[in-house]
Amino acid sequence: MIRSNNLSHNRCLLYNAGLLPYLDAHQWQRSLLTERIHNSSLDDVLILLEHPPVYTLGQGSNPEFLKFALDNGQFEVHKIERGGEVTYHCPGQLVGYPILNLQRYRKDLHWYLRQLEEVLIRVLAVYGLQGDRIPSLTGVWLEGRKVAAIGIKVSRWITMHGFALNVCPDMTGFERIVPCGIADKPVGSLAEWIPSITCQEVRSSVAKCFAEVFGVDIIESTQP
């Protein structure tokens, strides 16, 4: 168990999943969210996983940020209920899906987004890297390159979706989109600074920093 320094000690179940198809993970999140809408006493959850190559479009996203035709059938693309523009997931990118009841923390979506950024900034600090925020934009940058994207959905103050940290992915998939709709700022990965880094080692740092920032006790669990 990873224990926070917070006296309230909310529990958060950690599911360390492997490589999981996007739609399977999406259904899993929706199931967890629905359970917690109907029973607010259930523990919070943090899912950490990787996805096979997939593009996702947020609500209201601009299809012009795709550099390929949606109907070409070559790439897996899903339009989903999170905020934000188009993003790309692939192996080597660590994705985190917190299913949190914000009534236990703060009922403030801007606060929640900043907390997710803080988790990732602390993870970078573990490796001696200085993560930055850019005012009016959501995510985390490293020397001007966006290394972490964030997109959320909240229903009755229960969260789903979350963050994606580029650890050591094949970056070519990002060339087919305007990532997050930001044309003038490049994306990057931690492997550009630490060539030997892996998602496996970063998982523990993410769990520890998540526990610190949200003041929870992380309980490692097996996937149901």
mmCIF file with all atom_site columns, C-alpha atoms in Angstrom:
data_model
loop_
_atom_site.group_PDB
_atom_site.id
_atom_site.type_symbol
_atom_site.label_atom_id
_atom_site.label_alt_id
_atom_site.label_comp_id
_atom_site.label_asym_id
_atom_site.label_entity_id
_atom_site.label_seq_id
_atom_site.pdbx_PDB_ins_code
_atom_site.Cartn_x
_atom_site.Cartn_y
_atom_site.Cartn_z
_atom_site.occupancy
_atom_site.B_iso_or_equiv
_atom_site.pdbx_formal_charge
_atom_site.auth_seq_id
_atom_site.auth_comp_id
_atom_site.auth_asym_id
_atom_site.auth_atom_id
_atom_site.pdbx_PDB_model_num
ATOM 1   C CA . MET A 1 1   ? 0.000   0.000  0.000   1.00 0.00 ? 1   MET A CA 1
ATOM 2   C CA . ILE A 1 2   ? 1.170   3.533  -0.796  1.00 0.00 ? 2   ILE A CA 1
ATOM 3   C CA . ARG A 1 3   ? 0.147   5.733  2.118   1.00 0.00 ? 3   ARG A CA 1
ATOM 4   C CA . SER A 1 4   ? -0.412  9.442  1.769   1.00 0.00 ? 4   SER A CA 1
ATOM 5   C CA . ASN A 1 5   ? 0.389   12.043 4.399   1.00 0.00 ? 5   ASN A CA 1
ATOM 6   C CA . ASN A 1 6   ? -3.252  13.105 4.510   1.00 0.00 ? 6   ASN A CA 1
ATOM 7   C CA . LEU A 1 7   ? -4.999  12.401 7.799   1.00 0.00 ? 7   LEU A CA 1
ATOM 8   C CA . SER A 1 8   ? -8.325  11.567 6.138   1.00 0.00 ? 8   SER A CA 1
ATOM 9   C CA . HIS A 1 9   ? -6.804  8.660  4.207   1.00 0.00 ? 9   HIS A CA 1
ATOM 10  C CA . ASN A 1 10  ? -9.355  8.110  1.479   1.00 0.00 ? 10  ASN A CA 1
ATOM 11  C CA . ARG A 1 11  ? -8.722  4.735  -0.136  1.00 0.00 ? 11  ARG A CA 1
ATOM 12  C CA . CYS A 1 12  ? -7.967  4.507  -3.854  1.00 0.00 ? 12  CYS A CA 1
ATOM 13  C CA . LEU A 1 13  ? -7.802  1.131  -5.570  1.00 0.00 ? 13  LEU A CA 1
ATOM 14  C CA . LEU A 1 14  ? -4.941  0.848  -8.076  1.00 0.00 ? 14  LEU A CA 1
ATOM 15  C CA . TYR A 1 15  ? -5.443  -1.407 -11.086 1.00 0.00 ? 15  TYR A CA 1
ATOM 16  C CA . ASN A 1 16  ? -2.162  -1.913 -12.928 1.00 0.00 ? 16  ASN A CA 1
ATOM 17  C CA . ALA A 1 17  ? -3.487  -3.204 -16.227 1.00 0.00 ? 17  ALA A CA 1
ATOM 18  C CA . GLY A 1 18  ? -1.337  -4.098 -19.213 1.00 0.00 ? 18  GLY A CA 1
ATOM 19  C CA . LEU A 1 19  ? -1.998  -3.383 -22.882 1.00 0.00 ? 19  LEU A CA 1
ATOM 20  C CA . LEU A 1 20  ? -5.776  -3.004 -23.176 1.00 0.00 ? 20  LEU A CA 1
ATOM 21  C CA . PRO A 1 21  ? -7.872  -2.153 -26.257 1.00 0.00 ? 21  PRO A CA 1
ATOM 22  C CA . TYR A 1 22  ? -9.350  1.308  -25.986 1.00 0.00 ? 22  TYR A CA 1
ATOM 23  C CA . LEU A 1 23  ? -13.006 0.273  -26.098 1.00 0.00 ? 23  LEU A CA 1
ATOM 24  C CA . ASP A 1 24  ? -12.473 -2.365 -23.390 1.00 0.00 ? 24  ASP A CA 1
ATOM 25  C CA . ALA A 1 25  ? -10.948 0.271  -21.096 1.00 0.00 ? 25  ALA A CA 1
ATOM 26  C CA . HIS A 1 26  ? -13.716 2.723  -21.935 1.00 0.00 ? 26  HIS A CA 1
ATOM 27  C CA . GLN A 1 27  ? -16.402 0.219  -20.988 1.00 0.00 ? 27  GLN A CA 1
ATOM 28  C CA . TRP A 1 28  ? -14.527 -0.602 -17.779 1.00 0.00 ? 28  TRP A CA 1
ATOM 29  C CA . GLN A 1 29  ? -14.447 3.084  -16.823 1.00 0.00 ? 29  GLN A CA 1
ATOM 30  C CA . ARG A 1 30  ? -18.140 3.533  -17.569 1.00 0.00 ? 30  ARG A CA 1
ATOM 31  C CA . SER A 1 31  ? -18.971 0.514  -15.430 1.00 0.00 ? 31  SER A CA 1
ATOM 32  C CA . LEU A 1 32  ? -16.931 1.828  -12.498 1.00 0.00 ? 32  LEU A CA 1
ATOM 33  C CA . LEU A 1 33  ? -18.470 5.292  -12.855 1.00 0.00 ? 33  LEU A CA 1
ATOM 34  C CA . THR A 1 34  ? -22.029 3.920  -12.963 1.00 0.00 ? 34  THR A CA 1
ATOM 35  C CA . GLU A 1 35  ? -21.429 1.816  -9.859  1.00 0.00 ? 35  GLU A CA 1
ATOM 36  C CA . ARG A 1 36  ? -20.187 4.869  -7.979  1.00 0.00 ? 36  ARG A CA 1
ATOM 37  C CA . ILE A 1 37  ? -23.057 7.070  -9.107  1.00 0.00 ? 37  ILE A CA 1
ATOM 38  C CA . HIS A 1 38  ? -25.399 4.494  -7.564  1.00 0.00 ? 38  HIS A CA 1
ATOM 39  C CA . ASN A 1 39  ? -23.219 3.873  -4.494  1.00 0.00 ? 39  ASN A CA 1
ATOM 40  C CA . SER A 1 40  ? -21.110 6.873  -3.497  1.00 0.00 ? 40  SER A CA 1
ATOM 41  C CA . SER A 1 41  ? -19.450 4.953  -0.651  1.00 0.00 ? 41  SER A CA 1
ATOM 42  C CA . LEU A 1 42  ? -17.396 2.802  -3.052  1.00 0.00 ? 42  LEU A CA 1
ATOM 43  C CA . ASP A 1 43  ? -13.629 3.374  -3.090  1.00 0.00 ? 43  ASP A CA 1
ATOM 44  C CA . ASP A 1 44  ? -12.019 5.619  -5.660  1.00 0.00 ? 44  ASP A CA 1
ATOM 45  C CA . VAL A 1 45  ? -10.018 3.949  -8.429  1.00 0.00 ? 45  VAL A CA 1
ATOM 46  C CA . LEU A 1 46  ? -6.879  4.667  -10.455 1.00 0.00 ? 46  LEU A CA 1
ATOM 47  C CA . ILE A 1 47  ? -6.339  2.560  -13.590 1.00 0.00 ? 47  ILE A CA 1
ATOM 48  C CA . LEU A 1 48  ? -2.878  2.593  -15.185 1.00 0.00 ? 48  LEU A CA 1
ATOM 49  C CA . LEU A 1 49  ? -2.486  0.956  -18.585 1.00 0.00 ? 49  LEU A CA 1
ATOM 50  C CA . GLU A 1 50  ? -1.298  1.239  -22.179 1.00 0.00 ? 50  GLU A CA 1
ATOM 51  C CA . HIS A 1 51  ? -3.373  1.112  -25.354 1.00 0.00 ? 51  HIS A CA 1
ATOM 52  C CA . PRO A 1 52  ? -2.737  -0.337 -28.809 1.00 0.00 ? 52  PRO A CA 1
ATOM 53  C CA . PRO A 1 53  ? -2.543  2.470  -31.421 1.00 0.00 ? 53  PRO A CA 1
ATOM 54  C CA . VAL A 1 54  ? -5.780  4.488  -31.392 1.00 0.00 ? 54  VAL A CA 1
ATOM 55  C CA . TYR A 1 55  ? -6.988  8.042  -32.003 1.00 0.00 ? 55  TYR A CA 1
ATOM 56  C CA . THR A 1 56  ? -9.715  9.602  -29.861 1.00 0.00 ? 56  THR A CA 1
ATOM 57  C CA . LEU A 1 57  ? -11.772 12.725 -30.449 1.00 0.00 ? 57  LEU A CA 1
ATOM 58  C CA . GLY A 1 58  ? -13.270 14.680 -27.574 1.00 0.00 ? 58  GLY A CA 1
ATOM 59  C CA . GLN A 1 59  ? -16.754 16.181 -27.505 1.00 0.00 ? 59  GLN A CA 1
ATOM 60  C CA . GLY A 1 60  ? -17.005 19.051 -29.944 1.00 0.00 ? 60  GLY A CA 1
ATOM 61  C CA . SER A 1 61  ? -13.546 18.340 -31.354 1.00 0.00 ? 61  SER A CA 1
ATOM 62  C CA . ASN A 1 62  ? -12.594 19.682 -34.761 1.00 0.00 ? 62  ASN A CA 1
ATOM 63  C CA . PRO A 1 63  ? -12.136 16.926 -37.378 1.00 0.00 ? 63  PRO A CA 1
ATOM 64  C CA . GLU A 1 64  ? -9.800  19.248 -39.267 1.00 0.00 ? 64  GLU A CA 1
ATOM 65  C CA . PHE A 1 65  ? -7.149  18.360 -36.695 1.00 0.00 ? 65  PHE A CA 1
ATOM 66  C CA . LEU A 1 66  ? -7.027  14.874 -38.263 1.00 0.00 ? 66  LEU A CA 1
ATOM 67  C CA . LYS A 1 67  ? -4.624  14.635 -41.195 1.00 0.00 ? 67  LYS A CA 1
ATOM 68  C CA . PHE A 1 68  ? -6.376  11.570 -42.620 1.00 0.00 ? 68  PHE A CA 1
ATOM 69  C CA . ALA A 1 69  ? -9.927  10.773 -43.695 1.00 0.00 ? 69  ALA A CA 1
ATOM 70  C CA . LEU A 1 70  ? -12.103 9.328  -40.937 1.00 0.00 ? 70  LEU A CA 1
ATOM 71  C CA . ASP A 1 71  ? -13.509 6.754  -43.338 1.00 0.00 ? 71  ASP A CA 1
ATOM 72  C CA . ASN A 1 72  ? -10.210 5.414  -44.669 1.00 0.00 ? 72  ASN A CA 1
ATOM 73  C CA . GLY A 1 73  ? -10.364 2.450  -42.267 1.00 0.00 ? 73  GLY A CA 1
ATOM 74  C CA . GLN A 1 74  ? -6.601  2.346  -41.778 1.00 0.00 ? 74  GLN A CA 1
ATOM 75  C CA . PHE A 1 75  ? -6.595  3.731  -38.243 1.00 0.00 ? 75  PHE A CA 1
ATOM 76  C CA . GLU A 1 76  ? -8.749  3.061  -35.186 1.00 0.00 ? 76  GLU A CA 1
ATOM 77  C CA . VAL A 1 77  ? -10.636 6.238  -34.250 1.00 0.00 ? 77  VAL A CA 1
ATOM 78  C CA . HIS A 1 78  ? -13.257 6.787  -31.529 1.00 0.00 ? 78  HIS A CA 1
ATOM 79  C CA . LYS A 1 79  ? -15.307 9.861  -30.655 1.00 0.00 ? 79  LYS A CA 1
ATOM 80  C CA . ILE A 1 80  ? -15.871 9.928  -26.916 1.00 0.00 ? 80  ILE A CA 1
ATOM 81  C CA . GLU A 1 81  ? -17.403 12.037 -24.147 1.00 0.00 ? 81  GLU A CA 1
ATOM 82  C CA . ARG A 1 82  ? -14.270 13.621 -22.684 1.00 0.00 ? 82  ARG A CA 1
ATOM 83  C CA . GLY A 1 83  ? -13.321 17.235 -23.198 1.00 0.00 ? 83  GLY A CA 1
ATOM 84  C CA . GLY A 1 84  ? -10.510 18.262 -25.503 1.00 0.00 ? 84  GLY A CA 1
ATOM 85  C CA . GLU A 1 85  ? -9.459  17.719 -29.077 1.00 0.00 ? 85  GLU A CA 1
ATOM 86  C CA . VAL A 1 86  ? -7.900  14.772 -30.895 1.00 0.00 ? 86  VAL A CA 1
ATOM 87  C CA . THR A 1 87  ? -5.196  12.732 -29.178 1.00 0.00 ? 87  THR A CA 1
ATOM 88  C CA . TYR A 1 88  ? -3.227  9.572  -29.865 1.00 0.00 ? 88  TYR A CA 1
ATOM 89  C CA . HIS A 1 89  ? -2.563  6.556  -27.649 1.00 0.00 ? 89  HIS A CA 1
ATOM 90  C CA . CYS A 1 90  ? -0.082  3.762  -28.284 1.00 0.00 ? 90  CYS A CA 1
ATOM 91  C CA . PRO A 1 91  ? 2.244   1.361  -26.419 1.00 0.00 ? 91  PRO A CA 1
ATOM 92  C CA . GLY A 1 92  ? 4.922   3.230  -24.494 1.00 0.00 ? 92  GLY A CA 1
ATOM 93  C CA . GLN A 1 93  ? 2.445   5.894  -23.402 1.00 0.00 ? 93  GLN A CA 1
ATOM 94  C CA . LEU A 1 94  ? 1.237   5.457  -19.814 1.00 0.00 ? 94  LEU A CA 1
ATOM 95  C CA . VAL A 1 95  ? -2.454  6.271  -19.512 1.00 0.00 ? 95  VAL A CA 1
ATOM 96  C CA . GLY A 1 96  ? -4.120  6.979  -16.179 1.00 0.00 ? 96  GLY A CA 1
ATOM 97  C CA . TYR A 1 97  ? -7.875  6.837  -15.614 1.00 0.00 ? 97  TYR A CA 1
ATOM 98  C CA . PRO A 1 98  ? -8.869  8.126  -12.145 1.00 0.00 ? 98  PRO A CA 1
ATOM 99  C CA . ILE A 1 99  ? -12.441 7.304  -11.131 1.00 0.00 ? 99  ILE A CA 1
ATOM 100 C CA . LEU A 1 100 ? -12.746 9.760  -8.239  1.00 0.00 ? 100 LEU A CA 1
ATOM 101 C CA . ASN A 1 101 ? -15.672 11.117 -6.289  1.00 0.00 ? 101 ASN A CA 1
ATOM 102 C CA . LEU A 1 102 ? -14.784 14.807 -6.232  1.00 0.00 ? 102 LEU A CA 1
ATOM 103 C CA . GLN A 1 103 ? -17.212 15.379 -3.363  1.00 0.00 ? 103 GLN A CA 1
ATOM 104 C CA . ARG A 1 104 ? -14.442 13.853 -1.193  1.00 0.00 ? 104 ARG A CA 1
ATOM 105 C CA . TYR A 1 105 ? -11.929 16.403 -2.484  1.00 0.00 ? 105 TYR A CA 1
ATOM 106 C CA . ARG A 1 106 ? -13.176 19.614 -4.075  1.00 0.00 ? 106 ARG A CA 1
ATOM 107 C CA . LYS A 1 107 ? -16.119 20.146 -6.410  1.00 0.00 ? 107 LYS A CA 1
ATOM 108 C CA . ASP A 1 108 ? -14.074 22.222 -8.824  1.00 0.00 ? 108 ASP A CA 1
ATOM 109 C CA . LEU A 1 109 ? -13.103 20.941 -12.270 1.00 0.00 ? 109 LEU A CA 1
ATOM 110 C CA . HIS A 1 110 ? -10.326 23.503 -12.772 1.00 0.00 ? 110 HIS A CA 1
ATOM 111 C CA . TRP A 1 111 ? -8.825  22.439 -9.447  1.00 0.00 ? 111 TRP A CA 1
ATOM 112 C CA . TYR A 1 112 ? -9.012  18.794 -10.536 1.00 0.00 ? 112 TYR A CA 1
ATOM 113 C CA . LEU A 1 113 ? -7.230  19.493 -13.837 1.00 0.00 ? 113 LEU A CA 1
ATOM 114 C CA . ARG A 1 114 ? -4.471  21.370 -12.014 1.00 0.00 ? 114 ARG A CA 1
ATOM 115 C CA . GLN A 1 115 ? -4.123  18.454 -9.569  1.00 0.00 ? 115 GLN A CA 1
ATOM 116 C CA . LEU A 1 116 ? -3.646  16.009 -12.438 1.00 0.00 ? 116 LEU A CA 1
ATOM 117 C CA . GLU A 1 117 ? -0.991  18.320 -13.874 1.00 0.00 ? 117 GLU A CA 1
ATOM 118 C CA . GLU A 1 118 ? 0.679   18.452 -10.465 1.00 0.00 ? 118 GLU A CA 1
ATOM 119 C CA . VAL A 1 119 ? 0.832   14.651 -10.308 1.00 0.00 ? 119 VAL A CA 1
ATOM 120 C CA . LEU A 1 120 ? 2.654   14.549 -13.637 1.00 0.00 ? 120 LEU A CA 1
ATOM 121 C CA . ILE A 1 121 ? 4.964   17.444 -12.776 1.00 0.00 ? 121 ILE A CA 1
ATOM 122 C CA . ARG A 1 122 ? 5.993   15.554 -9.622  1.00 0.00 ? 122 ARG A CA 1
ATOM 123 C CA . VAL A 1 123 ? 6.568   12.393 -11.659 1.00 0.00 ? 123 VAL A CA 1
ATOM 124 C CA . LEU A 1 124 ? 8.931   14.294 -13.954 1.00 0.00 ? 124 LEU A CA 1
ATOM 125 C CA . ALA A 1 125 ? 10.731  15.696 -10.906 1.00 0.00 ? 125 ALA A CA 1
ATOM 126 C CA . VAL A 1 126 ? 11.454  12.125 -9.764  1.00 0.00 ? 126 VAL A CA 1
ATOM 127 C CA . TYR A 1 127 ? 13.661  11.869 -12.866 1.00 0.00 ? 127 TYR A CA 1
ATOM 128 C CA . GLY A 1 128 ? 15.226  15.296 -12.444 1.00 0.00 ? 128 GLY A CA 1
ATOM 129 C CA . LEU A 1 129 ? 13.055  16.879 -15.144 1.00 0.00 ? 129 LEU A CA 1
ATOM 130 C CA . GLN A 1 130 ? 11.254  20.226 -14.823 1.00 0.00 ? 130 GLN A CA 1
ATOM 131 C CA . GLY A 1 131 ? 7.656   19.939 -16.023 1.00 0.00 ? 131 GLY A CA 1
ATOM 132 C CA . ASP A 1 132 ? 5.854   23.155 -16.893 1.00 0.00 ? 132 ASP A CA 1
ATOM 133 C CA . ARG A 1 133 ? 2.309   24.432 -17.258 1.00 0.00 ? 133 ARG A CA 1
ATOM 134 C CA . ILE A 1 134 ? 1.298   26.857 -20.000 1.00 0.00 ? 134 ILE A CA 1
ATOM 135 C CA . PRO A 1 135 ? -1.415  29.355 -18.981 1.00 0.00 ? 135 PRO A CA 1
ATOM 136 C CA . SER A 1 136 ? -4.787  28.730 -20.685 1.00 0.00 ? 136 SER A CA 1
ATOM 137 C CA . LEU A 1 137 ? -3.687  25.279 -21.892 1.00 0.00 ? 137 LEU A CA 1
ATOM 138 C CA . THR A 1 138 ? -4.179  21.949 -20.109 1.00 0.00 ? 138 THR A CA 1
ATOM 139 C CA . GLY A 1 139 ? -1.309  19.467 -19.927 1.00 0.00 ? 139 GLY A CA 1
ATOM 140 C CA . VAL A 1 140 ? 2.363   19.317 -18.999 1.00 0.00 ? 140 VAL A CA 1
ATOM 141 C CA . TRP A 1 141 ? 5.312   20.516 -21.062 1.00 0.00 ? 141 TRP A CA 1
ATOM 142 C CA . LEU A 1 142 ? 9.014   19.711 -20.896 1.00 0.00 ? 142 LEU A CA 1
ATOM 143 C CA . GLU A 1 143 ? 11.369  22.245 -22.465 1.00 0.00 ? 143 GLU A CA 1
ATOM 144 C CA . GLY A 1 144 ? 8.548   23.415 -24.727 1.00 0.00 ? 144 GLY A CA 1
ATOM 145 C CA . ARG A 1 145 ? 7.398   19.941 -25.784 1.00 0.00 ? 145 ARG A CA 1
ATOM 146 C CA . LYS A 1 146 ? 4.061   18.562 -24.611 1.00 0.00 ? 146 LYS A CA 1
ATOM 147 C CA . VAL A 1 147 ? 4.713   15.263 -22.840 1.00 0.00 ? 147 VAL A CA 1
ATOM 148 C CA . ALA A 1 148 ? 1.350   14.800 -21.101 1.00 0.00 ? 148 ALA A CA 1
ATOM 149 C CA . ALA A 1 149 ? -2.212  15.338 -22.307 1.00 0.00 ? 149 ALA A CA 1
ATOM 150 C CA . ILE A 1 150 ? -5.269  15.548 -20.039 1.00 0.00 ? 150 ILE A CA 1
ATOM 151 C CA . GLY A 1 151 ? -8.943  15.157 -20.895 1.00 0.00 ? 151 GLY A CA 1
ATOM 152 C CA . ILE A 1 152 ? -11.750 14.415 -18.435 1.00 0.00 ? 152 ILE A CA 1
ATOM 153 C CA . LYS A 1 153 ? -15.455 13.750 -18.119 1.00 0.00 ? 153 LYS A CA 1
ATOM 154 C CA . VAL A 1 154 ? -17.326 14.251 -14.840 1.00 0.00 ? 154 VAL A CA 1
ATOM 155 C CA . SER A 1 155 ? -20.820 12.917 -14.085 1.00 0.00 ? 155 SER A CA 1
ATOM 156 C CA . ARG A 1 156 ? -22.406 13.811 -10.721 1.00 0.00 ? 156 ARG A CA 1
ATOM 157 C CA . TRP A 1 157 ? -18.909 14.707 -9.521  1.00 0.00 ? 157 TRP A CA 1
ATOM 158 C CA . ILE A 1 158 ? -17.520 11.252 -10.442 1.00 0.00 ? 158 ILE A CA 1
ATOM 159 C CA . THR A 1 159 ? -14.574 11.495 -12.855 1.00 0.00 ? 159 THR A CA 1
ATOM 160 C CA . MET A 1 160 ? -13.535 9.367  -15.802 1.00 0.00 ? 160 MET A CA 1
ATOM 161 C CA . HIS A 1 161 ? -10.929 9.589  -18.577 1.00 0.00 ? 161 HIS A CA 1
ATOM 162 C CA . GLY A 1 162 ? -7.746  11.270 -17.339 1.00 0.00 ? 162 GLY A CA 1
ATOM 163 C CA . PHE A 1 163 ? -4.144  11.693 -18.476 1.00 0.00 ? 163 PHE A CA 1
ATOM 164 C CA . ALA A 1 164 ? -1.669  10.259 -20.970 1.00 0.00 ? 164 ALA A CA 1
ATOM 165 C CA . LEU A 1 165 ? 2.086   10.541 -20.332 1.00 0.00 ? 165 LEU A CA 1
ATOM 166 C CA . ASN A 1 166 ? 4.420   9.945  -23.262 1.00 0.00 ? 166 ASN A CA 1
ATOM 167 C CA . VAL A 1 167 ? 7.122   7.758  -21.722 1.00 0.00 ? 167 VAL A CA 1
ATOM 168 C CA . CYS A 1 168 ? 8.723   5.877  -24.610 1.00 0.00 ? 168 CYS A CA 1
ATOM 169 C CA . PRO A 1 169 ? 6.158   5.608  -27.452 1.00 0.00 ? 169 PRO A CA 1
ATOM 170 C CA . ASP A 1 170 ? 6.678   5.462  -31.196 1.00 0.00 ? 170 ASP A CA 1
ATOM 171 C CA . MET A 1 171 ? 5.965   9.121  -31.897 1.00 0.00 ? 171 MET A CA 1
ATOM 172 C CA . THR A 1 172 ? 5.164   8.739  -35.597 1.00 0.00 ? 172 THR A CA 1
ATOM 173 C CA . GLY A 1 173 ? 1.442   8.326  -34.858 1.00 0.00 ? 173 GLY A CA 1
ATOM 174 C CA . PHE A 1 174 ? 1.321   11.930 -33.659 1.00 0.00 ? 174 PHE A CA 1
ATOM 175 C CA . GLU A 1 175 ? 2.358   13.109 -37.132 1.00 0.00 ? 175 GLU A CA 1
ATOM 176 C CA . ARG A 1 176 ? -1.109  12.228 -38.481 1.00 0.00 ? 176 ARG A CA 1
ATOM 177 C CA . ILE A 1 177 ? -2.915  14.727 -36.212 1.00 0.00 ? 177 ILE A CA 1
ATOM 178 C CA . VAL A 1 178 ? -2.646  18.195 -34.704 1.00 0.00 ? 178 VAL A CA 1
ATOM 179 C CA . PRO A 1 179 ? -2.294  16.897 -31.124 1.00 0.00 ? 179 PRO A CA 1
ATOM 180 C CA . CYS A 1 180 ? -4.897  18.461 -28.818 1.00 0.00 ? 180 CYS A CA 1
ATOM 181 C CA . GLY A 1 181 ? -5.497  21.030 -31.555 1.00 0.00 ? 181 GLY A CA 1
ATOM 182 C CA . ILE A 1 182 ? -2.241  22.842 -30.728 1.00 0.00 ? 182 ILE A CA 1
ATOM 183 C CA . ALA A 1 183 ? -0.390  23.407 -33.993 1.00 0.00 ? 183 ALA A CA 1
ATOM 184 C CA . ASP A 1 184 ? 2.470   25.584 -32.767 1.00 0.00 ? 184 ASP A CA 1
ATOM 185 C CA . LYS A 1 185 ? 3.826   23.414 -29.926 1.00 0.00 ? 185 LYS A CA 1
ATOM 186 C CA . PRO A 1 186 ? 5.467   20.029 -30.571 1.00 0.00 ? 186 PRO A CA 1
ATOM 187 C CA . VAL A 1 187 ? 4.851   16.850 -28.623 1.00 0.00 ? 187 VAL A CA 1
ATOM 188 C CA . GLY A 1 188 ? 7.675   14.950 -26.934 1.00 0.00 ? 188 GLY A CA 1
ATOM 189 C CA . SER A 1 189 ? 8.387   11.900 -24.805 1.00 0.00 ? 189 SER A CA 1
ATOM 190 C CA . LEU A 1 190 ? 10.457  11.284 -21.694 1.00 0.00 ? 190 LEU A CA 1
ATOM 191 C CA . ALA A 1 191 ? 12.692  8.937  -23.710 1.00 0.00 ? 191 ALA A CA 1
ATOM 192 C CA . GLU A 1 192 ? 14.153  12.003 -25.433 1.00 0.00 ? 192 GLU A CA 1
ATOM 193 C CA . TRP A 1 193 ? 15.706  12.937 -22.084 1.00 0.00 ? 193 TRP A CA 1
ATOM 194 C CA . ILE A 1 194 ? 16.040  9.455  -20.545 1.00 0.00 ? 194 ILE A CA 1
ATOM 195 C CA . PRO A 1 195 ? 16.543  6.925  -23.377 1.00 0.00 ? 195 PRO A CA 1
ATOM 196 C CA . SER A 1 196 ? 16.273  3.852  -21.145 1.00 0.00 ? 196 SER A CA 1
ATOM 197 C CA . ILE A 1 197 ? 13.011  4.822  -19.411 1.00 0.00 ? 197 ILE A CA 1
ATOM 198 C CA . THR A 1 198 ? 10.069  2.401  -19.471 1.00 0.00 ? 198 THR A CA 1
ATOM 199 C CA . CYS A 1 199 ? 6.351   2.585  -18.631 1.00 0.00 ? 199 CYS A CA 1
ATOM 200 C CA . GLN A 1 200 ? 6.827   -0.188 -16.096 1.00 0.00 ? 200 GLN A CA 1
ATOM 201 C CA . GLU A 1 201 ? 9.141   1.857  -13.896 1.00 0.00 ? 201 GLU A CA 1
ATOM 202 C CA . VAL A 1 202 ? 7.101   5.043  -14.293 1.00 0.00 ? 202 VAL A CA 1
ATOM 203 C CA . ARG A 1 203 ? 3.932   3.330  -13.011 1.00 0.00 ? 203 ARG A CA 1
ATOM 204 C CA . SER A 1 204 ? 5.199   3.250  -9.440  1.00 0.00 ? 204 SER A CA 1
ATOM 205 C CA . SER A 1 205 ? 6.203   6.925  -9.574  1.00 0.00 ? 205 SER A CA 1
ATOM 206 C CA . VAL A 1 206 ? 2.750   7.877  -10.883 1.00 0.00 ? 206 VAL A CA 1
ATOM 207 C CA . ALA A 1 207 ? 1.006   5.919  -8.121  1.00 0.00 ? 207 ALA A CA 1
ATOM 208 C CA . LYS A 1 208 ? 3.203   7.498  -5.428  1.00 0.00 ? 208 LYS A CA 1
ATOM 209 C CA . CYS A 1 209 ? 2.762   11.050 -6.739  1.00 0.00 ? 209 CYS A CA 1
ATOM 210 C CA . PHE A 1 210 ? -0.982  10.523 -7.177  1.00 0.00 ? 210 PHE A CA 1
ATOM 211 C CA . ALA A 1 211 ? -1.233  9.442  -3.529  1.00 0.00 ? 211 ALA A CA 1
ATOM 212 C CA . GLU A 1 212 ? 0.674   12.558 -2.424  1.00 0.00 ? 212 GLU A CA 1
ATOM 213 C CA . VAL A 1 213 ? -1.301  15.058 -4.479  1.00 0.00 ? 213 VAL A CA 1
ATOM 214 C CA . PHE A 1 214 ? -4.775  13.679 -3.741  1.00 0.00 ? 214 PHE A CA 1
ATOM 215 C CA . GLY A 1 215 ? -4.052  12.567 -0.175  1.00 0.00 ? 215 GLY A CA 1
ATOM 216 C CA . VAL A 1 216 ? -5.150  8.963  -0.672  1.00 0.00 ? 216 VAL A CA 1
ATOM 217 C CA . ASP A 1 217 ? -3.943  5.536  0.363   1.00 0.00 ? 217 ASP A CA 1
ATOM 218 C CA . ILE A 1 218 ? -3.260  3.508  -2.763  1.00 0.00 ? 218 ILE A CA 1
ATOM 219 C CA . ILE A 1 219 ? -4.429  -0.093 -2.442  1.00 0.00 ? 219 ILE A CA 1
ATOM 220 C CA . GLU A 1 220 ? -3.014  -2.312 -5.189  1.00 0.00 ? 220 GLU A CA 1
ATOM 221 C CA . SER A 1 221 ? -5.795  -4.495 -6.558  1.00 0.00 ? 221 SER A CA 1
ATOM 222 C CA . THR A 1 222 ? -6.223  -7.150 -9.210  1.00 0.00 ? 222 THR A CA 1
ATOM 223 C CA . GLN A 1 223 ? -8.289  -6.402 -12.285 1.00 0.00 ? 223 GLN A CA 1
ATOM 224 C CA . PRO A 1 224 ? -11.856 -7.704 -11.905 1.00 0.00 ? 224 PRO A CA 1
#
